[in-house]
Short mmCIF file of C-alpha atoms in Angstrom, two decimals:
data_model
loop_
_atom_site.label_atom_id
_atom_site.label_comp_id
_atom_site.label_asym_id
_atom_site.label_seq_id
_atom_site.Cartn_x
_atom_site.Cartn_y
_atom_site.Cartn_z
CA UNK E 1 0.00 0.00 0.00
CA UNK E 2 1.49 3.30 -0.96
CA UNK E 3 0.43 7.23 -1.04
CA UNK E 4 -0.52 7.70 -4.73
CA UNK E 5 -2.14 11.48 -4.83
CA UNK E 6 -2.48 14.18 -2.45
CA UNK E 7 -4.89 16.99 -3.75
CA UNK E 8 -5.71 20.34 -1.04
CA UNK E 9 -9.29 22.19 -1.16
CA UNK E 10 -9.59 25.15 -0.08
CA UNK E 11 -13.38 25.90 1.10
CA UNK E 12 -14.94 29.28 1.74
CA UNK E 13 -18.59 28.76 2.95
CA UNK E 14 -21.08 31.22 4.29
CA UNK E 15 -23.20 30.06 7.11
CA UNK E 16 -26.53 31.13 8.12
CA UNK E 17 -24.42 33.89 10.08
CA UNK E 18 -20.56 34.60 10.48
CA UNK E 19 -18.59 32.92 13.00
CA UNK E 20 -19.31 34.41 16.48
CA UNK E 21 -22.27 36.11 14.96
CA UNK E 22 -22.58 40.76 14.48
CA UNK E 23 -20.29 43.05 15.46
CA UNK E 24 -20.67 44.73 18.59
CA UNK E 25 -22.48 47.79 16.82
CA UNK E 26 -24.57 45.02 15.38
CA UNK E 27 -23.49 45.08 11.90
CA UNK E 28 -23.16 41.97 10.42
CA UNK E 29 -19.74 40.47 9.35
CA UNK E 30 -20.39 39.61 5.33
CA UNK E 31 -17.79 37.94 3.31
CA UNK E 32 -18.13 40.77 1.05
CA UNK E 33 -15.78 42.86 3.37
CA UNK E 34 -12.86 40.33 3.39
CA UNK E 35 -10.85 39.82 6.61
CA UNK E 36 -11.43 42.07 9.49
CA UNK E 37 -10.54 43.14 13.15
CA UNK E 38 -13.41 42.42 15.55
CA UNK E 39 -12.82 45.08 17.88
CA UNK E 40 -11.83 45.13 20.61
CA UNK E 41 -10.07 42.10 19.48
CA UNK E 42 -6.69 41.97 17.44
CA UNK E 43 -6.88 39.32 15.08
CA UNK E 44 -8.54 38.85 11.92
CA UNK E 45 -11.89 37.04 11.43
CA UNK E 46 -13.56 36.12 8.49
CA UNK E 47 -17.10 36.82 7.35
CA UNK E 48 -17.29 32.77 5.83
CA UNK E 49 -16.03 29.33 7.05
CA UNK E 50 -12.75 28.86 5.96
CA UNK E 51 -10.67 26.06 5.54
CA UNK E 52 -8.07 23.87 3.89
CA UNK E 53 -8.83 19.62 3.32
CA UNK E 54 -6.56 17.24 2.23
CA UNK E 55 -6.99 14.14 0.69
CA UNK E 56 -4.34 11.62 0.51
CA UNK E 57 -4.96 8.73 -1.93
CA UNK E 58 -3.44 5.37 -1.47
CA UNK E 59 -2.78 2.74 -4.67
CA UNK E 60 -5.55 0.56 -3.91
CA UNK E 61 -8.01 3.87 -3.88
CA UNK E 62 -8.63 3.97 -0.06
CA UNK E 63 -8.90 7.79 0.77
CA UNK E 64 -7.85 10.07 3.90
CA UNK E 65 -9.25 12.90 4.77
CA UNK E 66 -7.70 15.67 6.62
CA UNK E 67 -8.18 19.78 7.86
CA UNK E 68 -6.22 22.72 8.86
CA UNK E 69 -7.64 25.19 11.14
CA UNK E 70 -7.18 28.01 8.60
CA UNK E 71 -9.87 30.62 9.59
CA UNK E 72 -8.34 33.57 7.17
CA UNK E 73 -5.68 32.34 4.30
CA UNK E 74 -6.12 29.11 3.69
CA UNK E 75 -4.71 29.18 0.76
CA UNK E 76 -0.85 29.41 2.33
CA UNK E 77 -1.24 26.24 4.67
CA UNK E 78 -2.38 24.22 1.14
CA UNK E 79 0.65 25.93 -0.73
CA UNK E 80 2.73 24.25 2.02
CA UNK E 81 1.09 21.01 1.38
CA UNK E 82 1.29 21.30 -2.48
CA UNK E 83 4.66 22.83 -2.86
CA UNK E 84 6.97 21.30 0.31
CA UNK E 85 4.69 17.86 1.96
CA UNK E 86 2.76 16.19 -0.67
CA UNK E 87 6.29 15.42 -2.84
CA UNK E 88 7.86 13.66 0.29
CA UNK E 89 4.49 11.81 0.79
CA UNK E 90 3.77 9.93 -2.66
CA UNK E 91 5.06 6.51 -2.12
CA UNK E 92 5.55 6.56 1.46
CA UNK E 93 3.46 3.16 3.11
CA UNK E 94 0.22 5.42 4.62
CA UNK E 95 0.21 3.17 7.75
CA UNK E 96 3.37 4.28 8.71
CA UNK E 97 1.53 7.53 10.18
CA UNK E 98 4.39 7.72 13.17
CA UNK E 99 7.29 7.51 11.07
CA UNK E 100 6.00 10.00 8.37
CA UNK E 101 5.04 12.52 10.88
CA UNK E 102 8.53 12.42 12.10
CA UNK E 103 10.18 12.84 8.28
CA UNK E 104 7.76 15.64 7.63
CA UNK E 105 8.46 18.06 10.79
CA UNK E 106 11.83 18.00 10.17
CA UNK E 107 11.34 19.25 6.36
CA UNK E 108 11.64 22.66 7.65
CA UNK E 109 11.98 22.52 11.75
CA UNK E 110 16.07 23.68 11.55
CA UNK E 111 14.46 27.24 9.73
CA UNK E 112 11.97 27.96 12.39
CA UNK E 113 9.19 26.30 11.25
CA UNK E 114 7.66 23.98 13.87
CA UNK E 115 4.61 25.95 14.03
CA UNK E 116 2.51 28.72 12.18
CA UNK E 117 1.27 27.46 9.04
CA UNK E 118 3.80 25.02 8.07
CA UNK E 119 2.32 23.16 11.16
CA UNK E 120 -1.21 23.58 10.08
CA UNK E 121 -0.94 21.81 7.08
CA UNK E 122 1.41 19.10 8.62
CA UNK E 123 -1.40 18.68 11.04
CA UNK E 124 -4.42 18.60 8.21
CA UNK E 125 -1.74 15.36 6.47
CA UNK E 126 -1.16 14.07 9.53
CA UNK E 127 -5.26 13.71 10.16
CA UNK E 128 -5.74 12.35 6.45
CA UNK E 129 -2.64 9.54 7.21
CA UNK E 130 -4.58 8.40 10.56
CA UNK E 131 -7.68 8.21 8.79
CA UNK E 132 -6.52 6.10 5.74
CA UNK E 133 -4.30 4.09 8.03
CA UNK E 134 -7.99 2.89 10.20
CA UNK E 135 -9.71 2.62 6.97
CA UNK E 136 -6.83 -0.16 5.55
CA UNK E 137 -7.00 -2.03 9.24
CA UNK E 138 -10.65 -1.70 9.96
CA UNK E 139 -10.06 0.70 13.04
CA UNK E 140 -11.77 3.86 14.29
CA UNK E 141 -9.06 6.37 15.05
CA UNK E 142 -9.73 5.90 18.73
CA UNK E 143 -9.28 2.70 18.65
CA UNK E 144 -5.84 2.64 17.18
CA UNK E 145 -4.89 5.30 19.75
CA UNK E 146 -5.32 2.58 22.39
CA UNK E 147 -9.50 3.28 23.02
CA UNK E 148 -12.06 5.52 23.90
CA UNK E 149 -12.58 6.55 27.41
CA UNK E 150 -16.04 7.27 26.23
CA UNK E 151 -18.65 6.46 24.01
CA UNK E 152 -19.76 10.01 24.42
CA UNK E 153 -17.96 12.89 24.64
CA UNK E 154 -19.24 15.94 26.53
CA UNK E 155 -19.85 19.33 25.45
CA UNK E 156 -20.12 22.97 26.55
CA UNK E 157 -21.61 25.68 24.12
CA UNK E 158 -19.03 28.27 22.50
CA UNK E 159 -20.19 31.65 22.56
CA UNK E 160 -23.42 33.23 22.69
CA UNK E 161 -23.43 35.35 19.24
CA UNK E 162 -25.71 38.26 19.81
CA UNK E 163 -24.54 41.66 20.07
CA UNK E 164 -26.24 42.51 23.80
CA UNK E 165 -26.51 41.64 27.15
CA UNK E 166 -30.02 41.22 26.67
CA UNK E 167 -29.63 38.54 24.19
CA UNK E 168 -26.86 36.90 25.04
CA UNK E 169 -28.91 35.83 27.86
CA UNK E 170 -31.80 34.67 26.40
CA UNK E 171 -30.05 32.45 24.39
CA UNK E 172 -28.49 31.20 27.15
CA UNK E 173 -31.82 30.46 28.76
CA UNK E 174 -32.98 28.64 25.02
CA UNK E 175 -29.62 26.58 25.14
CA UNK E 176 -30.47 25.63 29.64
CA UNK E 177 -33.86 24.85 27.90
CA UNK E 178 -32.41 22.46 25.02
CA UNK E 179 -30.08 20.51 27.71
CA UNK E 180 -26.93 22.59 27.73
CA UNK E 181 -25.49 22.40 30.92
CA UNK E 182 -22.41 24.42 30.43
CA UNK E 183 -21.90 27.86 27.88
CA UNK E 184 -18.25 29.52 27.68
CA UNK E 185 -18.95 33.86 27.09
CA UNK E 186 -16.67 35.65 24.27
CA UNK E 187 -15.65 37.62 26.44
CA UNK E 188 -12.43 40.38 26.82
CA UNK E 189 -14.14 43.60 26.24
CA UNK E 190 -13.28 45.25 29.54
CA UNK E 191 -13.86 43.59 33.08
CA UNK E 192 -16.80 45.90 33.54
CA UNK E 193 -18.30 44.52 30.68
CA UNK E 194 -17.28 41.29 31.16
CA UNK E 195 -18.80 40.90 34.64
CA UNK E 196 -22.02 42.29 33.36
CA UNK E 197 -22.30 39.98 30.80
CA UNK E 198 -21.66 36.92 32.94
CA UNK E 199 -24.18 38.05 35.37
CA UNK E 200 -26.85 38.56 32.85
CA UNK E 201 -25.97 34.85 31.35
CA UNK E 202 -26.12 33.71 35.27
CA UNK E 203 -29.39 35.61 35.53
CA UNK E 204 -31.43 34.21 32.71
CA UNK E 205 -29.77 30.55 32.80
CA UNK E 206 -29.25 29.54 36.38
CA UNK E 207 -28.29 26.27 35.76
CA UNK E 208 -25.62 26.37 33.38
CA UNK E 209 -22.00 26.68 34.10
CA UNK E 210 -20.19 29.62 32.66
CA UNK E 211 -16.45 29.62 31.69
CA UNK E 212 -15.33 32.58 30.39
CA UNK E 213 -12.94 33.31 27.13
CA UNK E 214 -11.07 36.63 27.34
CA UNK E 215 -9.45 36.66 23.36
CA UNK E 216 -5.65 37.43 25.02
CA UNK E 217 -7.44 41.13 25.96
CA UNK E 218 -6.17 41.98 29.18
CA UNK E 219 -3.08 43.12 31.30
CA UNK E 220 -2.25 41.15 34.29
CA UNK E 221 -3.78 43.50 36.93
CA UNK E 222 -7.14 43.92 35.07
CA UNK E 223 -6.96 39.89 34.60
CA UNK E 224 -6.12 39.34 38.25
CA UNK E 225 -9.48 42.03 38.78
CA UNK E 226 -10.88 40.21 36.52
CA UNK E 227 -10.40 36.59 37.58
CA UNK E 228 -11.15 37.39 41.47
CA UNK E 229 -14.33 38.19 40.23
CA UNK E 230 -14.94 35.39 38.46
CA UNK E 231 -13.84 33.36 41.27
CA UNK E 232 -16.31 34.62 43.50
CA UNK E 233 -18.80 33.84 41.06
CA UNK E 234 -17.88 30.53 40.33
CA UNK E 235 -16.49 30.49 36.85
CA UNK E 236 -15.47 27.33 35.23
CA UNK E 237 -12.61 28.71 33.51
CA UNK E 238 -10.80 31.70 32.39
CA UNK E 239 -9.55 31.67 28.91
CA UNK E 240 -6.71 33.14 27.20
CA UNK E 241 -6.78 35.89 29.33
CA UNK E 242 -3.36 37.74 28.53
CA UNK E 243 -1.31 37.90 26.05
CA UNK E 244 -0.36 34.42 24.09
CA UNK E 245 3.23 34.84 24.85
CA UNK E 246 3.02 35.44 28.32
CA UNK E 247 3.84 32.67 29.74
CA UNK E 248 5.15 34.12 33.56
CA UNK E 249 2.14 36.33 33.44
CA UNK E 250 -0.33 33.89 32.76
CA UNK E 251 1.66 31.63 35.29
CA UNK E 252 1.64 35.02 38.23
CA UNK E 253 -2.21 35.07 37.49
CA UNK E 254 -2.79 31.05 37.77
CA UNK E 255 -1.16 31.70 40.99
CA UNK E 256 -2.97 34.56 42.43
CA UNK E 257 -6.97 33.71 41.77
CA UNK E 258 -8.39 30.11 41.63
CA UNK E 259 -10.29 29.93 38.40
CA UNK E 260 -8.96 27.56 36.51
CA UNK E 261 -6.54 29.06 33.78
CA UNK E 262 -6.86 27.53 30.05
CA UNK E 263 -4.58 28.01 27.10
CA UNK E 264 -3.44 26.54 24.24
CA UNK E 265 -5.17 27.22 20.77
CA UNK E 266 -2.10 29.07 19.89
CA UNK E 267 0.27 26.31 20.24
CA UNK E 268 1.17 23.85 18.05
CA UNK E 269 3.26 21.34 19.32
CA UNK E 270 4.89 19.59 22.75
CA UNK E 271 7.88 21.53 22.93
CA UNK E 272 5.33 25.18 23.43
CA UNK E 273 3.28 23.10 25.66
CA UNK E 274 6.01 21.68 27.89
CA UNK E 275 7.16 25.03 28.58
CA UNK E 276 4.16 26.17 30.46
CA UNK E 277 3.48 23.14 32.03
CA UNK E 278 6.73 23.32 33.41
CA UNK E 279 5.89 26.45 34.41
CA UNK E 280 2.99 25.88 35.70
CA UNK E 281 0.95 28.70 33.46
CA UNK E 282 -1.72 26.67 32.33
CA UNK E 283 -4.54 24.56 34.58
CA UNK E 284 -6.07 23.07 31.80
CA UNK E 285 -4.48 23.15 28.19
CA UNK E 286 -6.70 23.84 25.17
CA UNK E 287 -4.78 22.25 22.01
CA UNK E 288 -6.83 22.31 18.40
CA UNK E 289 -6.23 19.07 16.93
CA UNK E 290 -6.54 20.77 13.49
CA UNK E 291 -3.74 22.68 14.36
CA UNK E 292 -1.12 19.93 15.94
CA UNK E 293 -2.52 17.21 14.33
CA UNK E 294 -3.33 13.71 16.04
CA UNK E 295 0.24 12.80 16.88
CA UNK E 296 1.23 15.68 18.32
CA UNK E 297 -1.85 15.83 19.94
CA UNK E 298 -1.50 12.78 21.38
CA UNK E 299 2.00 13.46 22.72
CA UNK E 300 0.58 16.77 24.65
CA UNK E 301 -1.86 15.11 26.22
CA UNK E 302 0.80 12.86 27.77
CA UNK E 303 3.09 15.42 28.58
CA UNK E 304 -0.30 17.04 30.57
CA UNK E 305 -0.72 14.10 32.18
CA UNK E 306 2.32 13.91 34.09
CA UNK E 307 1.23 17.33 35.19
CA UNK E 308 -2.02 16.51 36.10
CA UNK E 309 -3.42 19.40 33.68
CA UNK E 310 -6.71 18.37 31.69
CA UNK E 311 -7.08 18.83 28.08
CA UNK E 312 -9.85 20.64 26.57
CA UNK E 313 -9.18 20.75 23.61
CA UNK E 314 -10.32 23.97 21.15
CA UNK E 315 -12.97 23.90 17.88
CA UNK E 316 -14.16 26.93 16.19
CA UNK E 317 -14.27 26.96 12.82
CA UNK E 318 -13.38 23.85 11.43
CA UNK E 319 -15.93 21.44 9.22
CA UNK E 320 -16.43 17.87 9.86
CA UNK E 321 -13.14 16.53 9.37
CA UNK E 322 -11.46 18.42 11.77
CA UNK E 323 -14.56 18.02 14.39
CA UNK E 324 -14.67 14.06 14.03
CA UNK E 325 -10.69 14.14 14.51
CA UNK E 326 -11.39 16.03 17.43
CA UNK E 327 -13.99 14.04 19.06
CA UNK E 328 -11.89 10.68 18.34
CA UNK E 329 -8.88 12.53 20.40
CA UNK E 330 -11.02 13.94 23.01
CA UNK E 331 -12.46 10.34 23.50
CA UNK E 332 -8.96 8.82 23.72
CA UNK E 333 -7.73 11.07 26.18
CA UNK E 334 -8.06 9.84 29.79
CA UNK E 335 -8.65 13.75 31.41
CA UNK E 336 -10.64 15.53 28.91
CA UNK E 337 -14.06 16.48 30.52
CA UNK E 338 -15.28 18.60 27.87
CA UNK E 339 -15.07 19.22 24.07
CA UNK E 340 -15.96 22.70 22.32
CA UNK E 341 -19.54 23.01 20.42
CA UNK E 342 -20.01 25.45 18.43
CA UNK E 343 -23.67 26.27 17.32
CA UNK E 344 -22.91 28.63 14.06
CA UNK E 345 -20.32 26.10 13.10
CA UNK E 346 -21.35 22.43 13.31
CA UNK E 347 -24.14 23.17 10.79
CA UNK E 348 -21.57 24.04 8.50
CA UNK E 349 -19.31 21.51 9.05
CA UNK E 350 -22.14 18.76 8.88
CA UNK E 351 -22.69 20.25 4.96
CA UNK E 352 -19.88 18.33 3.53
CA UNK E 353 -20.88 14.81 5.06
CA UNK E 354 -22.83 12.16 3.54
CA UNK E 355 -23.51 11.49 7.19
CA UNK E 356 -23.90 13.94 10.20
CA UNK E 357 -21.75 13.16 12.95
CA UNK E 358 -24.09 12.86 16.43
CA UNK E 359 -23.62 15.84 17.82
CA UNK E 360 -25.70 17.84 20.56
CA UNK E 361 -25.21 20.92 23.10
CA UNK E 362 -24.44 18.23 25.42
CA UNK E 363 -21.84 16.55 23.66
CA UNK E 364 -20.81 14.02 20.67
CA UNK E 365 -20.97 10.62 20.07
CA UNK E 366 -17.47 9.12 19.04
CA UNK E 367 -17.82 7.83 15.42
CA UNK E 368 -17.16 4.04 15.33
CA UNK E 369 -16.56 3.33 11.67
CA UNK E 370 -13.08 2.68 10.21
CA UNK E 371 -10.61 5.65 10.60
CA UNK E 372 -12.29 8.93 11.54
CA UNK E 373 -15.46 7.14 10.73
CA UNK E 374 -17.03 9.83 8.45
CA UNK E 375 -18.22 9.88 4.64
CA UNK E 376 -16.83 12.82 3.14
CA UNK E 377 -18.61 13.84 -0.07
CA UNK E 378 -16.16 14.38 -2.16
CA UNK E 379 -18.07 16.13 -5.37
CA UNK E 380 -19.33 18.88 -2.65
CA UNK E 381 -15.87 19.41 -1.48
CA UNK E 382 -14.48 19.87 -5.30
CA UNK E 383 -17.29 21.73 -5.91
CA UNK E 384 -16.90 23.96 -3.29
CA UNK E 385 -13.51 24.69 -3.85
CA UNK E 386 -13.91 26.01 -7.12
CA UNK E 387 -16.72 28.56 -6.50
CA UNK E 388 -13.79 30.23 -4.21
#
């Protein structure tokens, strides 16, 4: 058995609403604009799902299907696939995920790039390789990572995308209705605000849990004002709450409230990840397995193990590939006690499966056919790449 073809899509998709819904003035984010700041937020967000697949094609026609989380640009992560991975790939044995992943990091580790995009699209091969290689032995992805903890994974709601107070809370209440038991606010728009917003949430849905995500907004004395707060309120946990290179201040602030600090979308491998658990920075670590891809995954959740950190691990924007790699991790992994739903997303990452994937405000059901255990429809996907 040997790697034949790899071929990249790029997908742009518009939802029924952007990602993380209006603006804070309430104007809608259209794809017509192209990328933009959401203030008061730095980074750029898109006004469609974006996205980069790979499909890597063995000689007996088995496929594997892979993603990059690639909210803006994904057209340079599937450069990096076309120009620099899929050359060393074709005739490489696909079961030989391990080994591959090893060649393939070290194409350009010694010039800096271990992470950024060049690790996004190793980690959208490295999905595709573990999902032909349990599609040529007859094994779920979780089950050649040793087993799922669960049959079920659990979920908390990402983000309540309205543009006030006022209904951010009643959809919290329509989500306590529907069985949510735990939301996490977009938060980091000034502690004032912040506060208000969770006590409106805590207001309207009394039973849900709250955890809070602060987009890397604050300072460390507003996020130690900040995080007292929340611990008096009972937050779940406080996300991303300083800058993503802070690693002593994030560790000063872990030390100085008790709300729960999680980080980790940013990273993209062990090496970033052992540096703040050996630190102690982080009390729960949020890796994107579209991002570090399942081996690397996999090796940060053992490295948080032997510091007793849980994983979480992040979703946003990714479609159904990345979301059923995701869930098959999440299940594998001994401490994970939640995975990330997101409401504006899953819809659109359901659109190019044959099948939906089970999946609920209270969690996801762990796919049990071979490899990720999804049916990619593969004329959508080539279809949708060319209206881009």
């Amino acid at each position: 058995m040997r790697i034949a073809e790899v071929t990249t899509y790029v997908l742009k998709q518009r939802g029924e609403r952007a990602y993380l819904g209006a603006m804070d003035d309430g104007a809608e984010l259209t794809a017509e604009e192209g990328y933009v700041v959401r203030k008061p937020w730095r980074s750029l967000y898109s006004g469609r799902f974006e996205t980069m697949l790979v499909a890597v094609r063995a000689d007996d026609g088995q496929v594997g299907w892979g993603e990059a989380l690639a909210p803006v640009g994904p057209e340079i992560p599937a450069a990096v696939v076309d120009r620099l991975i899929a050359p060393q790939l074709v005739g490489q044995d696909p079961r030989q995920v391990r080994p591959i992943w090893e060649r393939l990091r070290n194409l350009m580790r010694e010039r800096g790039h271990l992470g950024g995009h060049q690790a996004d699209a190793l980690a959208a091969v490295d999905i595709a390789l573990w999902d032909l290689h349990g599609k040529a032995t007859g094994l779920s992805v979780s089950q050649l990572l040793g087993g799922a903890h669960r049959e079920r994974v659990p979920a908390y709601i990402s983000g309540l995308p309205e543009p006030t107070d006022e209904g951010r809370a009643a959809l919290a209440a329509r989500w306590e209705q529907a069985g949510a038991r735990m939301v996490k606010l977009a938060l980091g728009k000034g502690v004032g605000a912040d506060l208000a917003t969770f006590d409106a949430v805590a207001a309207a849905a009394p039973g849900l849990r709250i955890a809070v995500d602060a987009h890397w907004a604050y300072r460390i004395g507003e996020a130690v004002t900040l995080g007292r707060e929340l611990d008096s309120r009972g937050a779940v946990f406080l996300e991303a709450p300083l800058a993503p290179e802070d690693v002593a201040g994030h560790r000063e602030l872990a030390e100085r409230i008790t709300t729960p600090i999680a980080v980790g979308e940013s990273m993209r491998h062990r090496y970033e990840f052992a540096d703040w658990l050996t630190r102690r920075a982080p009390r729960i670590a949020q890796p994107d397995v579209a991002r570090t891809g399942i081996t690397e995954a996999v090796a940060i959740a053992e490295l948080a193990s032997a510091f007793h950190v849980p994983l979480a691990y992040h979703h946003s924007v990714g479609l159904g590939i990345a979301l059923a790699a995701g869930i098959h991790v999440s299940a594998a992994t001994p401490d994970c006690p939640y995975f990330e739903f997101q409401p504006d997303t899953v819809p659109v990452a359901q659109r190019i499966l044959r099948t939906p994937i089970d999946a609920g405000p209270t969690g996801f059901a762990v796919p049990t056919d071979p490899g990720l255990g999804i049916d990619v429809d593969v004329d959508l996907v080539a279809h949708l790449a060319k209206e881009n």
